[in-house]
Short mmCIF file of N, CA and C in Angstrom, two decimals:
data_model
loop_
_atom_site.label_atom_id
_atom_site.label_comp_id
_atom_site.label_asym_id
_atom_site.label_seq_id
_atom_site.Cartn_x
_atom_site.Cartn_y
_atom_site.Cartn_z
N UNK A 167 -37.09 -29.63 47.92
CA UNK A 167 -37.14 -29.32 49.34
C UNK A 167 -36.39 -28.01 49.63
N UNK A 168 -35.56 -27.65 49.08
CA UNK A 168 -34.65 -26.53 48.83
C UNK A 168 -35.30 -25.53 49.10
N UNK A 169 -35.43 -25.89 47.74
CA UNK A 169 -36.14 -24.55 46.87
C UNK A 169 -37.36 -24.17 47.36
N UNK A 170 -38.08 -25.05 48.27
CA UNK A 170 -39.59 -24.77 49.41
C UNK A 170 -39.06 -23.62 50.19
N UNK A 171 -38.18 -24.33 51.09
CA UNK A 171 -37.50 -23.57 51.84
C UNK A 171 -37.00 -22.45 51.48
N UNK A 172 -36.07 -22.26 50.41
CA UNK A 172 -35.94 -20.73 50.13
C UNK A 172 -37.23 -19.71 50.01
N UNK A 173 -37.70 -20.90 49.56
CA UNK A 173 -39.07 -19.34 48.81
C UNK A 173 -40.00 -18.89 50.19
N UNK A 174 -39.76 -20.31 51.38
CA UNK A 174 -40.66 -19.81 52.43
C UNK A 174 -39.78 -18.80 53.33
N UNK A 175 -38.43 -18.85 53.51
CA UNK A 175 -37.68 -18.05 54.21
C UNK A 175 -37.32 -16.45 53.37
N UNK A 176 -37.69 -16.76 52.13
CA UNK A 176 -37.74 -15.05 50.98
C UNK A 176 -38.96 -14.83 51.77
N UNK A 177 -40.17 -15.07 51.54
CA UNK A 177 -41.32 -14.56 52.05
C UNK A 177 -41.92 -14.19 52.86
N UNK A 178 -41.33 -14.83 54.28
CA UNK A 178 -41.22 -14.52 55.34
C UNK A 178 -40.08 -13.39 55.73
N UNK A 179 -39.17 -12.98 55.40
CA UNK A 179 -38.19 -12.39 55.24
C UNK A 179 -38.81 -10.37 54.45
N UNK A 180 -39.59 -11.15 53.46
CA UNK A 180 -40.63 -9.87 52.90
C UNK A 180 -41.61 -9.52 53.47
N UNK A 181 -42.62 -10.48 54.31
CA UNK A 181 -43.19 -10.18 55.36
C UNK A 181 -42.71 -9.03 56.59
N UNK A 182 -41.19 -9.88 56.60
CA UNK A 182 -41.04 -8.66 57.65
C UNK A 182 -40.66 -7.53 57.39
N UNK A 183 -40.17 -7.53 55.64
CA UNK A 183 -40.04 -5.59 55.34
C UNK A 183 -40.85 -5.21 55.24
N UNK A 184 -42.36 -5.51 54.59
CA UNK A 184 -43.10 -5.15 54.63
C UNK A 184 -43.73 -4.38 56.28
N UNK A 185 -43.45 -5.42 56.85
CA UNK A 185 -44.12 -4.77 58.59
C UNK A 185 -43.22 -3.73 58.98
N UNK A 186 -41.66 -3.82 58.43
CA UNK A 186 -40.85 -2.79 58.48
C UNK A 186 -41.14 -1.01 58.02
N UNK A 187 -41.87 -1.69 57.04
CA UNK A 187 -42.24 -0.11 56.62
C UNK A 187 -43.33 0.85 56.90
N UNK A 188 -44.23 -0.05 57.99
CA UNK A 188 -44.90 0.40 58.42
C UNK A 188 -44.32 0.69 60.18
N UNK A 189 -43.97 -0.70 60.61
CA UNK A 189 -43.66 0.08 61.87
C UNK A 189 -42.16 0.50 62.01
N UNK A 190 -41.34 1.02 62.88
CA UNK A 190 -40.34 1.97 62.48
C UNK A 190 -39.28 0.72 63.42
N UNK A 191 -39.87 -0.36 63.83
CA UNK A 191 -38.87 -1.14 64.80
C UNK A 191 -38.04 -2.32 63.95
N UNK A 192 -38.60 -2.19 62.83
CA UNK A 192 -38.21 -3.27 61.68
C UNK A 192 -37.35 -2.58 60.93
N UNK A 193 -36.29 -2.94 60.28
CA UNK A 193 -35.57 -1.91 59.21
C UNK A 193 -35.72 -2.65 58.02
N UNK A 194 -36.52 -2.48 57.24
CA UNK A 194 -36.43 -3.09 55.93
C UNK A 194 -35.90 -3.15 54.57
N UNK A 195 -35.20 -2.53 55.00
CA UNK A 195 -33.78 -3.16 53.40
C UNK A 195 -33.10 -4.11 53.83
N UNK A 196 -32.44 -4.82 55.28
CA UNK A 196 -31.84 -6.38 55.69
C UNK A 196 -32.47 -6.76 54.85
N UNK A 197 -34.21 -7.15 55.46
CA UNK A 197 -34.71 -8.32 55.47
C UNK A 197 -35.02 -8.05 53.81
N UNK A 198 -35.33 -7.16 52.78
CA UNK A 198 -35.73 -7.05 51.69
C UNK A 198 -34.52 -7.65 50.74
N UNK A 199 -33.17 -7.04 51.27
CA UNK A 199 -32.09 -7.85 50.55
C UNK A 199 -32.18 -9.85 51.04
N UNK A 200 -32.71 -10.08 52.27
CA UNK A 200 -32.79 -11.39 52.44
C UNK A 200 -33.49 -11.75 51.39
N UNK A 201 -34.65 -11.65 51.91
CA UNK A 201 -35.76 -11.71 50.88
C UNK A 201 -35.07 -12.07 49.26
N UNK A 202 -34.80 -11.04 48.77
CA UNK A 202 -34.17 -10.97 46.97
C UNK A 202 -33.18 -12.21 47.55
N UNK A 203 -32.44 -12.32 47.94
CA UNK A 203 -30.84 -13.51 48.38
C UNK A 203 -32.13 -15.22 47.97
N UNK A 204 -32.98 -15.21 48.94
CA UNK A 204 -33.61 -16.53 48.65
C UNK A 204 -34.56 -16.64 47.32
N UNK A 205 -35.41 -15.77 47.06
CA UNK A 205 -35.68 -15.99 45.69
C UNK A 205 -34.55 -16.19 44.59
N UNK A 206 -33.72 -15.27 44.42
CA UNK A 206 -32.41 -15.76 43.57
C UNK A 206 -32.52 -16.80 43.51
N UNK A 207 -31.97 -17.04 44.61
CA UNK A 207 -31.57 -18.91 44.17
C UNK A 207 -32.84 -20.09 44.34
N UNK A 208 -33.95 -19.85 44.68
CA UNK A 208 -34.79 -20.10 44.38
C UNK A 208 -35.95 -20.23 43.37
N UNK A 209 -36.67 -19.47 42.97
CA UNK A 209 -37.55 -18.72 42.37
C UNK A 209 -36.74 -17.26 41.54
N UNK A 210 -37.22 -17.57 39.87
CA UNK A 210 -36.40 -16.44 39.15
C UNK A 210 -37.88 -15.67 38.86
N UNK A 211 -38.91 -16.08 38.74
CA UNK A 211 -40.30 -14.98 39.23
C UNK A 211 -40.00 -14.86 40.27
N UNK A 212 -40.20 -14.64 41.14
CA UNK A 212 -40.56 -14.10 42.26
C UNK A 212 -39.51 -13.45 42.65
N UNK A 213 -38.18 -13.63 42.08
CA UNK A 213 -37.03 -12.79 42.19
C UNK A 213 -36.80 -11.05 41.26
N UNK A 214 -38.11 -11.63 40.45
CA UNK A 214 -38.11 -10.98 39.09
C UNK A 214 -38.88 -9.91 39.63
N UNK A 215 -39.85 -10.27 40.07
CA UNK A 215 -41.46 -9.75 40.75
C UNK A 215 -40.53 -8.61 42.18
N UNK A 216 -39.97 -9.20 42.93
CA UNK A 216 -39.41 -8.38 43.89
C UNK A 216 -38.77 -7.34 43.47
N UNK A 217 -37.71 -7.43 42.36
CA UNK A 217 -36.94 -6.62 41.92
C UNK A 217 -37.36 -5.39 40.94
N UNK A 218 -38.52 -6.16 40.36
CA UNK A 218 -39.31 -4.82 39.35
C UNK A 218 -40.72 -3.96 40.30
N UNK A 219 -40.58 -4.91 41.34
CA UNK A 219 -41.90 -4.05 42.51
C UNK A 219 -41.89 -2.40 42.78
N UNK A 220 -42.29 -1.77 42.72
CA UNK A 220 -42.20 -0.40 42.82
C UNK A 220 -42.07 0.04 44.28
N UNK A 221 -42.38 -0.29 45.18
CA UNK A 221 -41.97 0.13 46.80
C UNK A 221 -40.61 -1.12 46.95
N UNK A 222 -40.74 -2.10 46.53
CA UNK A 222 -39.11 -3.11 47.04
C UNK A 222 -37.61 -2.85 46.41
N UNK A 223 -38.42 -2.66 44.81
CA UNK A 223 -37.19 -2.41 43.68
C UNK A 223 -35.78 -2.01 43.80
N UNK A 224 -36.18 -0.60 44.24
CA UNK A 224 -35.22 0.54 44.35
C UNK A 224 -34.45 0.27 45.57
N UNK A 225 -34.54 0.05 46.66
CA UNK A 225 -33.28 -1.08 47.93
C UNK A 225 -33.19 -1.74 47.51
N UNK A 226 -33.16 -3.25 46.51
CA UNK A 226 -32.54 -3.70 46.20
C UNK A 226 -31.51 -3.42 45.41
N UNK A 227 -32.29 -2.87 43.79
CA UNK A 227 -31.61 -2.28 42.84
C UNK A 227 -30.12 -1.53 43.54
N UNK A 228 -30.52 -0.48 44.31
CA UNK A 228 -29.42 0.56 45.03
C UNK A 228 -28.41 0.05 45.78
N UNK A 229 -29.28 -1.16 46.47
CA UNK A 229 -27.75 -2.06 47.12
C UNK A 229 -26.94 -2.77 45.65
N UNK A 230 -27.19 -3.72 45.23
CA UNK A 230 -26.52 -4.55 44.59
C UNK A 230 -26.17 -3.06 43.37
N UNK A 231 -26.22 -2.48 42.75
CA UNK A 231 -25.62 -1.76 42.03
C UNK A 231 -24.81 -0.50 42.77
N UNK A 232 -24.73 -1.36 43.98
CA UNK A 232 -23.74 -0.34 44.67
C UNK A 232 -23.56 1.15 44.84
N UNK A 233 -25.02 1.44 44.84
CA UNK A 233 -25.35 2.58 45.10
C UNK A 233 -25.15 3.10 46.69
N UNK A 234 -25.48 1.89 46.99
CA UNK A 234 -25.48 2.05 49.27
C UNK A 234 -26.96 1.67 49.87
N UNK A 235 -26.84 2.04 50.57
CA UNK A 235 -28.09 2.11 51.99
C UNK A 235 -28.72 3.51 51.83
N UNK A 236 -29.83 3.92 52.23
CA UNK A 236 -30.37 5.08 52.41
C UNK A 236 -30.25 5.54 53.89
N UNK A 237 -29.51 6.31 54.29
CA UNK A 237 -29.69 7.24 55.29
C UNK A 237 -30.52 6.77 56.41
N UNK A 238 -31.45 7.00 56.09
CA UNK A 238 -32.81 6.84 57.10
C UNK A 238 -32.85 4.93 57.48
N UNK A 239 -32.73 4.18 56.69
CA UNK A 239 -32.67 2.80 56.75
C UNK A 239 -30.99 2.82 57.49
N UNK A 240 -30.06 3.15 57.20
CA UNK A 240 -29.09 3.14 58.26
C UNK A 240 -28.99 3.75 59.40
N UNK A 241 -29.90 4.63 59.82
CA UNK A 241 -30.19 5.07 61.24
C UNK A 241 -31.56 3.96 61.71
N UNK A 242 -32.15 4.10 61.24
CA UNK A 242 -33.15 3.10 61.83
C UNK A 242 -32.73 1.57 62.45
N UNK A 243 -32.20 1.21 61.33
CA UNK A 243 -31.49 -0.39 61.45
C UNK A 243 -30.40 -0.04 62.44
N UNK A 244 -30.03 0.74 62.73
CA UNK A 244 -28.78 0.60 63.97
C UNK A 244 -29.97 1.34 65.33
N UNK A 245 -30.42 2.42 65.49
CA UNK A 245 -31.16 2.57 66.44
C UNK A 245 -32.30 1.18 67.19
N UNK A 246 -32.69 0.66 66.03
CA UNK A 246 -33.52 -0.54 66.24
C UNK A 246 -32.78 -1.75 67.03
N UNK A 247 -31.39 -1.64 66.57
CA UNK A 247 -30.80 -2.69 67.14
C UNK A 247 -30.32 -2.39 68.49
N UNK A 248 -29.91 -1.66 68.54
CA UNK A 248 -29.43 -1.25 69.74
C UNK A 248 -30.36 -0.96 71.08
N UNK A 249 -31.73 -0.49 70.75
CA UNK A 249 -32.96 -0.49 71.41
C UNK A 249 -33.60 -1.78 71.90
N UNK A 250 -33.46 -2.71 70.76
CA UNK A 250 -33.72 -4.07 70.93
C UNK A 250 -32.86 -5.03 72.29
N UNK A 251 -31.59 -4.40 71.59
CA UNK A 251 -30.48 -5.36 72.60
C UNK A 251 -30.24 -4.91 73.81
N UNK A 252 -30.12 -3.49 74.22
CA UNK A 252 -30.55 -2.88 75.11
C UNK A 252 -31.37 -3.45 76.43
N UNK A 253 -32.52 -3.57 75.76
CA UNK A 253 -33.77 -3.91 76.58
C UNK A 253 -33.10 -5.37 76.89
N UNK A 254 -33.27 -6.65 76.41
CA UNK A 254 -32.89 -7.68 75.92
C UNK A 254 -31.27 -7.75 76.90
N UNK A 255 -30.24 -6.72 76.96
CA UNK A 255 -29.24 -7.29 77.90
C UNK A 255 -29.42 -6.62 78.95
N UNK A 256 -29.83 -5.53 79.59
CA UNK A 256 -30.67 -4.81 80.78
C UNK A 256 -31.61 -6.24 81.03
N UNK A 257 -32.49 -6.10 80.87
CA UNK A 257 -34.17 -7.32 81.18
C UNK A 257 -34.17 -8.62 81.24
N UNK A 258 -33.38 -8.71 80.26
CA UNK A 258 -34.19 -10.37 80.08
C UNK A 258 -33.05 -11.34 80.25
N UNK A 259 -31.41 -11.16 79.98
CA UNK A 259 -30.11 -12.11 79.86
C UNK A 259 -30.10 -12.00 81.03
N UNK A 260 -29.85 -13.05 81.90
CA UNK A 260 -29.16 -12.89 83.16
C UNK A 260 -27.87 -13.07 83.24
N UNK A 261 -27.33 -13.83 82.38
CA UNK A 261 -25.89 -14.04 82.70
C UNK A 261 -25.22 -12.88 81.92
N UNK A 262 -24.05 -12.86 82.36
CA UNK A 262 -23.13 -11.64 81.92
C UNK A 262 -22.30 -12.02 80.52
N UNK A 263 -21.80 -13.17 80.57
CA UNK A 263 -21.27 -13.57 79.65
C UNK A 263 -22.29 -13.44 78.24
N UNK A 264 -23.34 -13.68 78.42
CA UNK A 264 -24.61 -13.82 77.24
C UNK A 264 -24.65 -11.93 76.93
N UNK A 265 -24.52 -11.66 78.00
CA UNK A 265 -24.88 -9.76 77.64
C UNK A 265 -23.65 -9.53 77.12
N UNK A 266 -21.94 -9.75 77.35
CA UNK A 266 -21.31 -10.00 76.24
C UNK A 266 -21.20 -9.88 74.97
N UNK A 267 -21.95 -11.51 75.13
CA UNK A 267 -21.90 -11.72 73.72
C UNK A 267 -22.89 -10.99 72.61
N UNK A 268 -23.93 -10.67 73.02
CA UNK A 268 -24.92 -9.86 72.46
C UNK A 268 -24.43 -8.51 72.14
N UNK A 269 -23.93 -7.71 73.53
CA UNK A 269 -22.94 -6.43 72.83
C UNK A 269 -22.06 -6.52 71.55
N UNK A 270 -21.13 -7.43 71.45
CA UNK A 270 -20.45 -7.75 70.69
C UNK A 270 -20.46 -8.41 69.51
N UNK A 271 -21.65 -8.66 69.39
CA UNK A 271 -22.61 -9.06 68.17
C UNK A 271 -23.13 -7.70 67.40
N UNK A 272 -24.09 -6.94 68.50
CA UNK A 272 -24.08 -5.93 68.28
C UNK A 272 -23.41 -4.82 67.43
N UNK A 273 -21.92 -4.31 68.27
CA UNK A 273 -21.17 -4.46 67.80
C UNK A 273 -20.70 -4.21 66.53
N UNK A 274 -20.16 -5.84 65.96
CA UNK A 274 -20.36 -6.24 64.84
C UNK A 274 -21.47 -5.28 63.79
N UNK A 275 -22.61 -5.70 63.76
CA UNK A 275 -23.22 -5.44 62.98
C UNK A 275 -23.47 -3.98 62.66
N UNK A 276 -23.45 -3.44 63.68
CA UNK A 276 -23.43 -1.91 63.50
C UNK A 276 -22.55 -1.89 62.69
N UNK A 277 -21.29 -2.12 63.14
CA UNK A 277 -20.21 -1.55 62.12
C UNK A 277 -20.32 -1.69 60.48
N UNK A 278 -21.08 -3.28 60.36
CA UNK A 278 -21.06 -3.99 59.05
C UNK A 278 -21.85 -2.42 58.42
N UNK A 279 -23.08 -2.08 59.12
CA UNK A 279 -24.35 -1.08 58.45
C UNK A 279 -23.47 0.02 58.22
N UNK A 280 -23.19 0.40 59.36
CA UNK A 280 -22.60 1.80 58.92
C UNK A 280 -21.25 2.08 57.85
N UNK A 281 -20.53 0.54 57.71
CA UNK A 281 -19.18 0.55 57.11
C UNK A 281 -20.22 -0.02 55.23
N UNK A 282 -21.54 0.01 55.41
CA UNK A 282 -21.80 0.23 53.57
C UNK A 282 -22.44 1.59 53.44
N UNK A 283 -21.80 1.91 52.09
CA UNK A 283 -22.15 2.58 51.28
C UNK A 283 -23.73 3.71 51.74
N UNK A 284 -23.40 4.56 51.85
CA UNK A 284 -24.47 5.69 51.95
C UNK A 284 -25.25 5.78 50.79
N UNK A 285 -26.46 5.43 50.40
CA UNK A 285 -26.99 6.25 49.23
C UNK A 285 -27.16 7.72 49.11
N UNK A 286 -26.49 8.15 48.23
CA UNK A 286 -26.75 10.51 47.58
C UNK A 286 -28.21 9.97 46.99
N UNK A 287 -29.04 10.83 47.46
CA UNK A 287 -30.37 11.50 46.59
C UNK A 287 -29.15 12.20 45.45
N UNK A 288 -29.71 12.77 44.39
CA UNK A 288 -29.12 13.57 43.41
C UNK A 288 -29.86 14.26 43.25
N UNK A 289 -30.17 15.54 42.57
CA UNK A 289 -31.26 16.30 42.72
C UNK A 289 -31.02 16.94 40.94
N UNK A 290 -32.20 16.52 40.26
CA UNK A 290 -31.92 16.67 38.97
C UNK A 290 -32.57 18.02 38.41
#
């Protein structure tokens, strides 16, 4: 039952990097590192398969070998969020306390993105 669940929340999770990389409102290295997090412990194909993929590989590979984030995926993923929450505590929260908490979530996470690791291009 677990292990269903992981592999349906990896996949869905890849679903959405995938839509990430096409549309620019998704940031897809989160959800691609999600993604790799539930196969791991799930599925060692499909963990295998993600990690040797030629468009997924290299964000994973680069995070976990502590290479960093790429540039462009750390501006996106914080512009996205902030655009999102934006709208979302302007529009749609009515209470104040909830817009709060959403800033401050916010917040949070920005800091988490911007406080990893930058990936260097190297230029050989």
């Amino acid at each position: 039952m677990k292990k269903a669940f992981l592999v349906s929340c990896g996949s869905l999770s890849l679903g959405l990097g995938i839509i990430g990389i096409i549309l620019p409102l998704l940031p897809t290295t989160p959800f691609l590192l999600l993604s790799a997090a539930c196969y791991a412990k799930s599925s060692e194909r499909l963990y295998h398969w993600l990690l040797e993929n030629r468009y997924f590989g290299s964000y994973i590979k680069n995070y976990r070998a502590g290479k960093g984030i790429p540039l462009k995926a750390k501006i996106t993923a914080v512009t996205v969020l902030w655009l999102s929450l934006s709208f979302t505590i302007i529009f749609v929260i009515p209470l104040i306390a909830v817009k709060i908490l959403l800033a401050l979530i916010g917040a949070y996470i920005t800091g988490f993105i911007l406080k990893q690791k930058t990936l260097q291009k190297h230029a050989f």
